[in-house]
Coordinates of C-alpha atoms and ligand atoms in Angstrom, one line a residue:
Chain A
M1 CA 14.3 -70.4 -41.9
T2 CA 16.7 -67.8 -40.7
D3 CA 20.3 -67.5 -39.8
A4 CA 21.0 -71.2 -39.7
T5 CA 20.3 -71.4 -43.5
S6 CA 22.3 -68.3 -44.3
S7 CA 25.3 -69.5 -42.3
I8 CA 25.7 -72.5 -44.6
P9 CA 28.8 -71.9 -46.8
Q10 CA 28.5 -71.8 -50.5
R11 CA 30.7 -74.8 -50.9
L12 CA 32.3 -77.1 -48.4
G13 CA 33.4 -80.0 -50.6
Q14 CA 34.6 -80.3 -54.2
P15 CA 32.8 -81.4 -57.3
V16 CA 33.6 -85.0 -58.3
E17 CA 35.2 -85.1 -61.7
I18 CA 34.2 -87.5 -64.4
T19 CA 36.7 -88.9 -66.9
D20 CA 36.3 -91.4 -69.6
E21 CA 39.4 -93.3 -68.7
T22 CA 39.4 -97.0 -68.0
F23 CA 42.0 -99.6 -67.0
D24 CA 41.9 -101.7 -70.1
E25 CA 43.0 -105.0 -68.6
T26 CA 40.3 -105.0 -65.9
V27 CA 37.2 -104.4 -68.0
W28 CA 34.6 -106.9 -67.0
T29 CA 31.2 -106.9 -68.7
E30 CA 28.2 -109.2 -68.9
E31 CA 28.4 -112.1 -71.2
V32 CA 25.4 -113.4 -72.9
T33 CA 25.9 -117.0 -74.0
F34 CA 24.4 -118.6 -77.1
I35 CA 22.0 -120.6 -74.9
D36 CA 20.8 -117.5 -73.2
R37 CA 19.7 -116.1 -76.6
I38 CA 17.5 -119.0 -77.6
P39 CA 13.8 -118.2 -77.0
R40 CA 11.9 -120.6 -74.8
S41 CA 9.6 -121.9 -77.5
I42 CA 12.5 -122.7 -79.8
A43 CA 14.3 -124.5 -77.0
M44 CA 11.1 -126.5 -76.2
I45 CA 10.5 -127.5 -79.8
G46 CA 14.2 -128.4 -80.2
L47 CA 14.1 -130.7 -77.2
F48 CA 11.0 -132.3 -78.5
A49 CA 12.5 -132.9 -81.9
I50 CA 15.5 -134.6 -80.2
F51 CA 13.2 -136.7 -78.2
L52 CA 11.3 -137.8 -81.4
F53 CA 14.5 -138.5 -83.1
I54 CA 15.7 -140.8 -80.4
W55 CA 12.4 -142.5 -80.2
Q56 CA 12.4 -143.1 -84.0
M57 CA 15.9 -144.5 -83.8
V58 CA 15.0 -146.9 -81.0
H59 CA 12.1 -148.0 -83.2
A60 CA 14.1 -148.2 -86.4
F61 CA 16.9 -150.4 -84.9
A62 CA 14.2 -152.5 -83.2
I63 CA 15.9 -152.1 -79.8
V64 CA 12.5 -152.6 -78.2
S65 CA 9.6 -154.7 -79.6
P66 CA 7.2 -152.5 -81.7
I67 CA 4.3 -153.9 -79.6
I68 CA 5.8 -152.4 -76.5
L69 CA 7.0 -149.2 -78.2
P70 CA 5.2 -148.1 -81.3
S71 CA 6.9 -145.7 -83.7
P72 CA 6.2 -141.9 -83.5
D73 CA 4.3 -141.9 -86.7
E74 CA 2.0 -144.8 -85.7
V75 CA 1.2 -142.8 -82.6
G76 CA 0.7 -139.7 -84.7
A77 CA -1.7 -141.4 -87.0
D78 CA -3.7 -142.7 -84.0
I79 CA -3.8 -139.3 -82.5
V80 CA -5.5 -138.1 -85.7
K81 CA -7.9 -141.1 -85.6
V82 CA -8.9 -140.5 -82.0
G83 CA -9.2 -136.8 -82.7
K84 CA -11.6 -137.5 -85.5
N85 CA -13.7 -139.7 -83.3
L86 CA -13.8 -137.0 -80.6
M87 CA -14.7 -134.3 -83.1
S88 CA -17.4 -136.3 -84.7
G89 CA -19.0 -137.0 -81.4
G90 CA -18.2 -140.7 -81.4
Y91 CA -18.1 -143.0 -78.4
M92 CA -14.8 -141.6 -77.3
L93 CA -16.3 -138.2 -76.9
D94 CA -18.9 -139.7 -74.5
A95 CA -16.1 -141.3 -72.6
F96 CA -14.2 -138.1 -72.5
W97 CA -17.3 -136.3 -71.2
I98 CA -17.8 -138.8 -68.4
T99 CA -14.2 -138.4 -67.2
T100 CA -14.5 -134.6 -67.5
K101 CA -17.6 -134.7 -65.4
E102 CA -16.0 -136.9 -62.7
V103 CA -13.0 -134.6 -62.6
L104 CA -15.0 -131.4 -62.3
I105 CA -17.5 -132.7 -59.8
G106 CA -14.7 -134.3 -57.8
F107 CA -12.7 -131.0 -57.8
F108 CA -15.8 -129.1 -56.8
F109 CA -16.3 -131.3 -53.8
A110 CA -12.6 -131.2 -53.0
I111 CA -12.6 -127.4 -53.0
A112 CA -15.8 -127.1 -50.9
I113 CA -14.7 -129.7 -48.3
G114 CA -11.0 -128.9 -48.4
F115 CA -11.6 -125.2 -47.9
S116 CA -14.1 -125.6 -45.1
L117 CA -11.9 -128.1 -43.3
G118 CA -8.9 -125.8 -43.9
V119 CA -10.7 -122.9 -42.3
L120 CA -11.8 -125.1 -39.4
V121 CA -8.2 -126.2 -38.8
G122 CA -6.6 -122.9 -39.4
E123 CA -9.1 -120.7 -37.6
T124 CA -10.4 -122.6 -34.6
T125 CA -8.6 -124.2 -31.7
F126 CA -11.0 -127.1 -31.9
G127 CA -10.0 -127.7 -35.5
E128 CA -6.3 -127.4 -34.7
R129 CA -6.4 -129.6 -31.6
A130 CA -9.0 -132.2 -32.5
V131 CA -9.4 -132.3 -36.3
L132 CA -5.9 -131.8 -37.5
P133 CA -4.3 -134.9 -36.0
Y134 CA -6.9 -137.1 -37.8
L135 CA -6.4 -135.3 -41.1
V136 CA -2.7 -135.8 -40.8
A137 CA -3.2 -139.5 -40.0
I138 CA -5.5 -140.0 -43.0
D139 CA -3.2 -138.0 -45.3
T140 CA -0.3 -140.2 -44.6
M141 CA -2.3 -143.3 -45.8
P142 CA -2.0 -144.3 -49.5
K143 CA -5.4 -142.9 -50.5
V144 CA -5.7 -145.0 -53.6
A145 CA -6.1 -148.0 -51.3
F146 CA -9.5 -146.6 -50.4
A147 CA -10.7 -147.1 -54.0
P148 CA -12.2 -150.6 -53.4
L149 CA -14.2 -149.2 -50.5
F150 CA -15.6 -146.4 -52.6
L151 CA -16.6 -148.9 -55.3
A152 CA -18.3 -151.1 -52.7
W153 CA -20.2 -148.2 -51.2
L154 CA -21.0 -146.2 -54.3
G155 CA -21.1 -148.8 -57.1
F156 CA -19.5 -148.9 -60.5
G157 CA -21.1 -145.7 -61.7
I158 CA -19.7 -142.2 -61.8
A159 CA -20.2 -141.6 -58.0
S160 CA -17.3 -143.9 -56.9
K161 CA -14.9 -142.1 -59.3
V162 CA -16.0 -138.7 -58.1
A163 CA -15.5 -139.9 -54.5
L164 CA -11.9 -141.1 -55.0
A165 CA -11.0 -138.0 -57.1
A166 CA -12.4 -135.7 -54.4
F167 CA -10.8 -137.7 -51.6
I168 CA -7.3 -137.4 -53.1
A169 CA -7.6 -133.7 -54.0
T170 CA -9.1 -132.6 -50.6
F171 CA -6.0 -132.9 -48.5
P172 CA -3.7 -130.5 -50.3
I173 CA -6.5 -128.0 -50.3
V174 CA -7.0 -128.4 -46.5
V175 CA -3.2 -128.0 -45.9
G176 CA -3.0 -125.0 -48.3
T177 CA -5.9 -123.2 -46.7
A178 CA -4.8 -123.9 -43.1
A179 CA -1.3 -122.8 -43.9
G180 CA -2.6 -119.7 -45.7
L181 CA -4.6 -118.6 -42.6
Y182 CA -1.3 -118.5 -40.6
A183 CA 0.4 -116.5 -43.3
A184 CA -0.7 -113.0 -42.3
D185 CA 2.0 -111.5 -40.1
E186 CA 1.7 -110.2 -36.5
N187 CA 1.5 -106.5 -37.6
A188 CA -1.4 -107.2 -39.9
R189 CA -3.2 -109.0 -37.1
M190 CA -2.5 -106.2 -34.6
L191 CA -3.7 -103.6 -37.1
F192 CA -7.0 -105.4 -37.5
R193 CA -7.4 -105.9 -33.8
S194 CA -6.7 -102.2 -33.2
L195 CA -9.4 -101.3 -35.7
G196 CA -11.9 -103.4 -33.7
A197 CA -12.4 -105.8 -36.6
S198 CA -14.7 -108.8 -36.0
R199 CA -13.5 -112.4 -36.4
W200 CA -15.3 -112.6 -39.7
Q201 CA -13.9 -109.4 -41.0
T202 CA -10.4 -110.5 -39.9
L203 CA -10.9 -113.8 -41.7
F204 CA -12.4 -112.5 -44.9
R205 CA -10.6 -109.2 -45.3
M206 CA -7.2 -110.2 -44.1
K207 CA -6.4 -113.9 -43.4
I208 CA -8.0 -115.4 -46.5
P209 CA -6.6 -112.7 -48.9
A210 CA -3.2 -113.0 -47.3
G211 CA -3.4 -116.8 -47.5
L212 CA -4.4 -116.9 -51.2
P213 CA -1.0 -117.8 -52.5
H214 CA -0.9 -120.8 -50.2
I215 CA -4.5 -121.7 -51.0
F216 CA -3.8 -121.7 -54.7
T217 CA -0.7 -123.9 -54.2
G218 CA -3.1 -126.4 -52.6
L219 CA -5.6 -126.0 -55.4
K220 CA -2.9 -126.7 -58.0
I221 CA -1.7 -129.8 -56.3
G222 CA -5.4 -130.8 -55.9
A223 CA -6.0 -130.2 -59.6
V224 CA -3.3 -132.8 -60.4
G225 CA -4.6 -135.2 -57.7
V226 CA -8.2 -135.1 -58.9
M227 CA -7.2 -136.4 -62.3
A228 CA -5.1 -139.2 -60.9
G229 CA -8.0 -140.1 -58.6
A230 CA -10.6 -140.2 -61.4
I231 CA -8.5 -142.4 -63.7
T232 CA -7.4 -144.7 -60.9
A233 CA -11.0 -145.3 -60.0
E234 CA -11.8 -145.9 -63.6
F235 CA -9.0 -148.5 -63.9
L236 CA -10.2 -150.3 -60.9
G237 CA -13.9 -149.9 -61.2
G238 CA -14.7 -149.9 -64.9
G239 CA -17.4 -147.6 -66.0
K240 CA -17.5 -145.8 -69.4
G241 CA -14.8 -143.2 -69.0
F242 CA -11.5 -142.5 -70.7
G243 CA -9.6 -144.6 -68.1
E244 CA -11.7 -147.6 -69.2
L245 CA -10.7 -146.9 -72.9
I246 CA -7.1 -146.9 -71.9
R247 CA -7.4 -150.0 -69.9
V248 CA -9.1 -151.9 -72.7
A249 CA -6.6 -150.7 -75.3
A250 CA -3.7 -151.7 -73.2
S251 CA -5.2 -155.2 -72.6
Q252 CA -5.5 -155.6 -76.3
L253 CA -1.9 -154.5 -76.8
Q254 CA -3.0 -151.5 -78.9
T255 CA -0.1 -149.4 -77.6
P256 CA -0.4 -146.5 -80.1
R257 CA -4.0 -146.1 -78.9
V258 CA -2.9 -146.0 -75.3
F259 CA -0.4 -143.3 -76.1
S260 CA -2.8 -141.1 -78.0
L261 CA -5.5 -141.5 -75.3
I262 CA -3.1 -140.5 -72.7
I263 CA -2.3 -137.4 -74.7
Y264 CA -5.9 -136.4 -75.0
L265 CA -6.4 -137.1 -71.3
S266 CA -3.5 -134.9 -70.4
L267 CA -5.2 -132.1 -72.3
L268 CA -8.0 -132.3 -69.7
G269 CA -5.5 -132.2 -66.9
F270 CA -3.8 -129.3 -68.5
A271 CA -7.0 -127.3 -69.0
L272 CA -7.9 -127.8 -65.3
F273 CA -4.5 -126.8 -64.1
W274 CA -4.3 -123.7 -66.2
T275 CA -7.8 -122.7 -65.3
V276 CA -6.6 -122.7 -61.7
V277 CA -3.5 -120.7 -62.6
W278 CA -5.6 -118.2 -64.6
V279 CA -7.9 -117.6 -61.6
E280 CA -4.9 -117.3 -59.4
R281 CA -3.4 -114.6 -61.6
R282 CA -6.6 -112.6 -61.5
L283 CA -7.0 -112.9 -57.7
V284 CA -3.4 -112.9 -56.5
F285 CA -2.1 -110.3 -59.0
W286 CA -0.4 -108.5 -56.0
H287 CA 1.8 -111.4 -54.9
Q288 CA 5.4 -110.7 -55.9
S289 CA 8.6 -111.0 -54.0
S290 CA 8.7 -107.2 -53.8
V291 CA 5.4 -106.7 -52.1
T292 CA 5.5 -104.1 -49.3
G293 CA 4.1 -105.2 -46.1
I294 CA 2.4 -108.5 -45.5
G295 CA 2.1 -111.7 -47.4
D296 CA 5.6 -111.7 -48.7
R297 CA 7.4 -113.4 -45.9
Chain B
M1 CA 15.5 -68.8 -25.3
T2 CA 14.9 -66.6 -22.3
G3 CA 13.9 -68.0 -18.9
T4 CA 10.6 -66.2 -18.9
A5 CA 9.6 -67.6 -22.3
A6 CA 10.4 -71.1 -21.1
T7 CA 8.2 -70.7 -18.0
E8 CA 5.5 -69.3 -20.1
I9 CA 5.4 -72.3 -22.4
R10 CA 5.6 -74.6 -19.4
Q11 CA 2.5 -73.0 -18.0
Q12 CA 0.8 -73.2 -21.4
V13 CA 1.5 -76.9 -21.6
A14 CA 0.3 -77.4 -18.0
Q15 CA -2.8 -75.5 -18.6
R16 CA -3.4 -76.7 -22.0
G17 CA -5.6 -79.6 -21.2
R18 CA -7.5 -81.9 -19.1
P19 CA -6.0 -85.4 -18.9
V20 CA -7.1 -87.6 -21.8
Y21 CA -5.2 -90.7 -20.9
Q22 CA -4.7 -91.8 -17.3
L23 CA -2.6 -94.8 -16.4
R24 CA -2.4 -95.9 -12.8
N25 CA 0.1 -98.6 -11.7
V26 CA -0.1 -100.5 -14.9
T27 CA 2.0 -103.7 -14.9
K28 CA 2.3 -106.4 -17.5
S29 CA 3.9 -109.8 -17.3
Y30 CA 4.2 -112.4 -20.0
G31 CA 4.3 -116.1 -19.7
L32 CA 2.3 -116.4 -16.5
G33 CA 4.4 -113.9 -14.7
K34 CA 7.8 -115.2 -15.8
I35 CA 8.7 -112.2 -17.9
K36 CA 8.0 -108.9 -16.2
A37 CA 7.7 -106.4 -19.1
L38 CA 6.3 -103.4 -17.2
D39 CA 6.8 -102.4 -13.6
P40 CA 4.1 -100.1 -12.3
V41 CA 3.7 -97.2 -14.8
S42 CA 1.5 -94.2 -13.9
V43 CA 1.2 -91.4 -16.3
D44 CA -1.3 -88.7 -17.5
L45 CA -1.4 -87.5 -21.0
R46 CA -3.0 -84.1 -21.3
E47 CA -5.2 -83.0 -24.2
G48 CA -3.2 -81.8 -27.1
S49 CA 0.1 -82.8 -25.6
F50 CA 2.8 -84.7 -27.4
S51 CA 4.8 -87.2 -25.3
S52 CA 7.6 -89.6 -26.3
V53 CA 8.9 -92.6 -24.6
I54 CA 12.5 -93.5 -25.1
G55 CA 14.4 -96.4 -23.6
P56 CA 16.6 -99.4 -24.4
S57 CA 15.5 -102.2 -26.7
G58 CA 13.2 -104.7 -25.1
C59 CA 12.4 -102.6 -22.1
G60 CA 8.6 -102.7 -22.6
K61 CA 7.8 -99.7 -24.7
S62 CA 5.7 -101.6 -27.2
T63 CA 4.0 -103.4 -24.4
L64 CA 3.1 -100.1 -22.8
L65 CA 1.6 -98.9 -26.0
K66 CA -0.3 -102.1 -26.6
V67 CA -1.8 -101.9 -23.2
M68 CA -2.8 -98.3 -23.7
A69 CA -4.4 -99.2 -27.1
G70 CA -6.4 -102.0 -25.5
L71 CA -4.7 -104.6 -27.6
T72 CA -3.7 -106.6 -24.6
P73 CA -4.9 -106.4 -21.0
P74 CA -2.6 -105.2 -18.3
T75 CA -1.7 -107.7 -15.6
S76 CA -2.7 -105.1 -13.0
G77 CA -3.5 -101.5 -12.8
S78 CA -5.9 -99.4 -14.8
V79 CA -6.0 -97.5 -18.0
V80 CA -8.6 -94.8 -18.5
L81 CA -9.2 -92.9 -21.7
E82 CA -11.6 -90.0 -21.8
G83 CA -13.0 -91.1 -18.4
D84 CA -13.8 -94.7 -19.5
P85 CA -11.6 -97.6 -18.7
V86 CA -9.9 -99.2 -21.7
M87 CA -11.2 -102.7 -22.1
G88 CA -10.4 -103.2 -25.8
P89 CA -9.7 -101.3 -29.0
R90 CA -11.3 -97.9 -29.0
R91 CA -12.5 -95.7 -31.8
E92 CA -10.8 -92.5 -30.6
I93 CA -7.4 -94.1 -30.9
G94 CA -5.3 -94.1 -34.1
M95 CA -2.3 -96.4 -34.1
M96 CA 0.8 -96.7 -36.2
F97 CA 3.3 -99.4 -36.2
Q98 CA 6.9 -99.7 -37.2
Q99 CA 6.0 -101.3 -40.5
A100 CA 3.6 -99.6 -42.8
T101 CA 1.6 -102.9 -43.0
L102 CA -0.4 -101.9 -46.1
F103 CA -2.3 -104.7 -47.6
P104 CA -0.9 -105.6 -51.1
W105 CA -4.3 -106.5 -52.5
L106 CA -5.8 -103.1 -51.8
T107 CA -4.9 -99.9 -53.6
A108 CA -3.4 -97.0 -51.7
L109 CA -6.8 -95.4 -51.4
E110 CA -8.5 -98.6 -50.3
N111 CA -5.8 -99.1 -47.7
V112 CA -6.4 -95.6 -46.3
M113 CA -10.1 -96.2 -46.2
L114 CA -9.8 -99.6 -44.5
P115 CA -10.5 -98.4 -41.0
I116 CA -13.8 -97.0 -42.2
T117 CA -14.6 -100.1 -44.2
I118 CA -14.1 -102.2 -41.2
R119 CA -16.0 -100.0 -38.7
D120 CA -18.8 -98.7 -40.7
G121 CA -19.0 -100.7 -43.9
K122 CA -18.2 -100.2 -47.6
H123 CA -20.9 -97.6 -48.0
A124 CA -19.5 -95.3 -45.4
A125 CA -16.0 -95.7 -46.8
K126 CA -17.2 -94.6 -50.2
S127 CA -18.8 -91.5 -48.8
Q128 CA -15.5 -90.6 -47.2
Q129 CA -13.4 -91.1 -50.3
D130 CA -12.8 -87.4 -50.7
D131 CA -11.4 -87.2 -47.2
A132 CA -9.0 -90.0 -48.1
R133 CA -7.9 -88.3 -51.3
E134 CA -7.4 -85.1 -49.4
L135 CA -5.2 -86.9 -46.9
L136 CA -3.1 -88.5 -49.5
D137 CA -2.7 -85.2 -51.2
L138 CA -1.6 -83.7 -47.9
V139 CA 1.3 -86.1 -47.6
G140 CA 2.3 -85.7 -51.2
L141 CA 0.7 -88.9 -52.6
S142 CA -1.8 -87.4 -54.9
G143 CA -1.8 -89.4 -58.1
F144 CA -1.0 -92.6 -56.3
E145 CA -4.6 -93.3 -55.1
N146 CA -5.0 -96.3 -57.4
V147 CA -1.5 -97.7 -57.1
Y148 CA -0.9 -100.9 -55.3
P149 CA 1.6 -100.9 -52.3
R150 CA 4.3 -102.8 -54.1
Q151 CA 4.7 -99.8 -56.4
L152 CA 5.3 -97.5 -53.4
S153 CA 8.7 -96.9 -51.8
G154 CA 9.1 -97.5 -48.1
G155 CA 8.6 -93.8 -47.3
M156 CA 5.6 -93.5 -49.5
A157 CA 4.0 -96.6 -47.8
Q158 CA 4.6 -95.1 -44.4
R159 CA 3.0 -91.9 -45.5
A160 CA 0.0 -93.8 -46.7
A161 CA -0.1 -95.5 -43.3
I162 CA -0.3 -92.1 -41.7
C163 CA -3.3 -91.3 -43.8
R164 CA -4.9 -94.6 -42.8
M165 CA -4.4 -93.6 -39.1
L166 CA -5.8 -90.2 -39.6
I167 CA -8.9 -91.0 -41.7
T168 CA -10.9 -91.8 -38.6
R169 CA -10.0 -88.5 -37.1
P170 CA -8.6 -90.0 -33.9
E171 CA -8.2 -87.8 -30.9
V172 CA -5.4 -89.9 -29.6
L173 CA -2.4 -91.0 -31.6
L174 CA -0.3 -94.0 -30.5
L175 CA 2.9 -94.3 -32.5
D176 CA 5.3 -97.2 -32.2
E177 CA 8.5 -96.2 -33.9
P178 CA 6.6 -95.3 -37.0
F179 CA 9.5 -93.7 -38.9
S180 CA 12.5 -95.8 -37.8
A181 CA 12.6 -97.5 -41.2
L182 CA 12.8 -94.2 -43.1
D183 CA 15.9 -92.3 -44.2
E184 CA 16.7 -89.1 -42.4
L185 CA 15.4 -86.6 -45.0
V186 CA 12.0 -88.3 -45.3
R187 CA 12.0 -88.7 -41.5
D188 CA 12.4 -85.0 -41.0
F189 CA 9.7 -84.3 -43.4
M190 CA 7.4 -86.8 -41.7
N191 CA 8.1 -85.2 -38.3
M192 CA 7.2 -81.8 -39.6
E193 CA 4.0 -83.2 -41.0
L194 CA 3.2 -85.0 -37.8
Q195 CA 3.7 -81.8 -35.8
R196 CA 1.5 -79.9 -38.1
I197 CA -1.3 -82.5 -38.0
C198 CA -1.2 -82.8 -34.3
T199 CA -1.4 -79.1 -33.8
A200 CA -4.2 -78.6 -36.4
R201 CA -6.3 -81.3 -34.8
N202 CA -5.3 -80.7 -31.2
A203 CA -4.6 -84.4 -31.0
T204 CA -3.0 -86.1 -28.0
A205 CA 0.0 -88.2 -29.1
M206 CA 2.3 -90.7 -27.6
L207 CA 5.4 -91.7 -29.6
I208 CA 7.8 -94.4 -29.0
T209 CA 11.2 -93.9 -30.6
H210 CA 14.8 -94.7 -30.5
S211 CA 15.9 -91.4 -31.9
I212 CA 16.6 -88.8 -29.2
P213 CA 16.5 -85.8 -31.7
E214 CA 13.1 -87.0 -33.0
A215 CA 11.8 -87.3 -29.4
V216 CA 13.0 -83.8 -28.5
F217 CA 11.9 -82.3 -31.8
L218 CA 8.3 -83.5 -31.5
S219 CA 7.6 -83.6 -27.8
D220 CA 6.3 -81.5 -25.0
T221 CA 7.4 -84.2 -22.6
V222 CA 10.0 -87.0 -23.1
Y223 CA 9.8 -90.0 -20.7
I224 CA 12.8 -92.2 -20.1
M225 CA 12.1 -95.8 -19.6
S226 CA 14.4 -98.1 -17.6
P227 CA 15.6 -101.5 -18.9
R228 CA 13.2 -104.4 -18.4
P229 CA 11.0 -104.4 -16.4
G230 CA 10.1 -101.1 -17.9
R231 CA 9.4 -98.2 -15.6
L232 CA 9.2 -94.5 -16.5
T233 CA 12.1 -93.1 -14.6
E234 CA 12.2 -89.5 -15.7
E235 CA 10.0 -86.9 -17.2
I236 CA 11.7 -84.2 -19.2
R237 CA 9.7 -81.1 -20.3
I238 CA 10.9 -79.8 -23.7
D239 CA 10.6 -76.0 -23.5
L240 CA 11.2 -75.2 -27.1
P241 CA 8.8 -72.8 -28.8
R242 CA 6.2 -74.2 -31.3
P243 CA 5.8 -74.5 -34.2
R244 CA 9.3 -76.1 -34.3
N245 CA 11.3 -76.2 -37.4
L246 CA 14.3 -78.2 -38.5
D247 CA 16.8 -75.4 -37.9
M248 CA 16.0 -75.6 -34.2
M249 CA 17.7 -79.0 -34.2
T250 CA 21.0 -77.3 -34.4
S251 CA 20.3 -74.8 -31.6
P252 CA 22.2 -75.1 -28.3
E253 CA 19.1 -75.7 -26.3
F254 CA 18.1 -78.6 -28.5
A255 CA 21.6 -80.0 -28.2
L256 CA 21.4 -79.7 -24.5
Y257 CA 18.2 -81.7 -24.3
V258 CA 19.7 -84.4 -26.6
R259 CA 22.9 -84.6 -24.6
Y260 CA 21.0 -84.8 -21.3
I261 CA 18.7 -87.5 -22.5
R262 CA 21.6 -89.5 -23.9
S263 CA 23.5 -89.3 -20.6
K264 CA 20.4 -90.5 -18.8
L265 CA 20.0 -93.4 -21.1
D266 CA 23.7 -94.3 -20.7
E267 CA 23.3 -94.3 -17.0
G268 CA 20.3 -96.7 -17.3
A269 CA 22.4 -99.0 -19.6
Q270 CA 25.2 -99.2 -17.1
V271 CA 23.0 -100.4 -14.2
Ligands
ATP1 N1 3.9 -111.7 -26.6 C1 4.9 -111.8 -25.8 N2 5.2 -112.9 -25.1 C2 6.2 -113.0 -24.2 N3 7.1 -112.0 -24.0 C3 6.9 -110.9 -24.7 C4 5.8 -110.7 -25.6 N4 5.9 -109.4 -26.1 C5 7.0 -108.9 -25.5 N5 7.6 -109.7 -24.7 C6 8.8 -109.5 -23.8 O1 8.6 -108.3 -23.1 C7 9.7 -107.5 -23.2 C8 9.3 -106.1 -23.7 O2 8.9 -106.2 -25.0 P1 8.5 -104.9 -25.9 O3 8.2 -105.4 -27.2 O4 7.5 -104.1 -25.1 O5 9.9 -104.1 -25.9 P2 10.3 -102.7 -26.6 O6 10.7 -101.8 -25.5 O7 9.2 -102.3 -27.5 O8 11.5 -103.1 -27.4 P3 12.0 -102.5 -28.9 O9 12.6 -101.2 -28.6 O10 13.1 -103.5 -29.3 O11 10.9 -102.5 -29.8 C9 10.7 -108.1 -24.0 O12 11.7 -108.6 -23.2 C10 10.0 -109.2 -24.7 O13 10.8 -110.4 -24.7
MG2 MG1 8.9 -102.2 -29.6

């Protein structure tokens, strides 16, 4: 670079001066409140303690009949009892296993069918025009109402429970998948087209990865639905699962048992949900609000 | 610059190449003819030449580029690239868009190799990894090969996108406002890089831009496009010596081109 560079003057402006002066009255700094400082675990335990205390009080003053609402320590004692039965491989473990099987098989079918239908709807004109309206129509129905049908068709064994569980969980997965396939933006599509990518390549290398956040939202809703479906079917159709244990305990007014069974059941739901979240974190590690490019709008 | 030098360059440019791209009476309408985006456009791009199109927003510049790239068919007219009519995306074309459009689930290196992965498979991509690294190095991104796009700044992402365009060694570059999201310093740097790459590879390039200085700086020819329906109304040869450097941007000749093009665009806007 020649004369243009050399013709730049040494200094045109002035250095900006730094002083340590402030206007005292106008100092405004961040405030951290007491609540802000409490770690989450302490806050959660604290709230739980308050909840137990109120429960105990309600019980102590006999505001509600003890048959309807047992005391916390009764429930605690029963949790231990049920836990022992489960650990020792008693009849409750068998029931737990049956429900677990229903939930897992149901979720498997929901994922397989939901994903396939989602791709059909999101990727093909036929799916969008012809299949989607029916899916929407069925989705608006109360799906639990189909339970008697499944029982009539598939009997009182595990199959009818799997069917209802899968039926309920399929729809959010369809919706999540179809929405996910629309998630990739126009620039990404154009880039793939300009590279001469085939339909399959576009689907598997762009649309599905870009849609994973939506797909996982569907899976998480599905994971909750599959539990509800299995237990509802067990309530209505008997069998040997955990739902049946709850139903029997409730009919015998063993309320502490009902509570403790629900708590163990929720462990199953929790495990399923967090497995989905765990897989999501592995696969969708890139999804954050600050992602450059696609998938963030 | 003396008059003789100018004519010399003009001759060089004219001689420099056979036409690579030939457009004849290309028109494009959207919505079953309701929106006319392109009025007949006819233009030749010669081998190794750099052309820019500049025009008001919404006049049909991106449409023109998409038609040239085979991303959308013209309503009428023909586009010929290297003697063959363009009927879809072509391998010899490298494209760049306004947004970097890096895929967040791929590392920088994987993003750069994506065109190869798609065209020739994972295996081929692997064998060209060194090429990709070299390109990243060239644009100052060495050390960022295994970084995901969210950890790159806008300018860095755009540089990675350039590498992705170049990895297939395209003979023709179609650039749709690739640097408009960048700050001026980075933009100048990118323009220098682009000039160097185009010269080194003797690539034929077509740039769409809203920046008059950028168009003048990079181009052998600047085309002015009319408001919609877009038509190329004037062709301005930029007779500045090459390689160009940033200091030239303050020269009187440069300023003259900029002023001239601005006045032409103003005229167009008043119609
Ligand atoms: N897919 C489409 N369908 C309908 N109309 C379109 C479509 N794409 C572009 N247009 C219209 O065609 C015209 C030209 O669009 P184009 O994108 O080519 O403009 P442009 O010159 O690139 O503008 P800008 O400088 O703002 O990017 C616009 O009026 C736009 O509304
Ligand atoms: Mg445009």
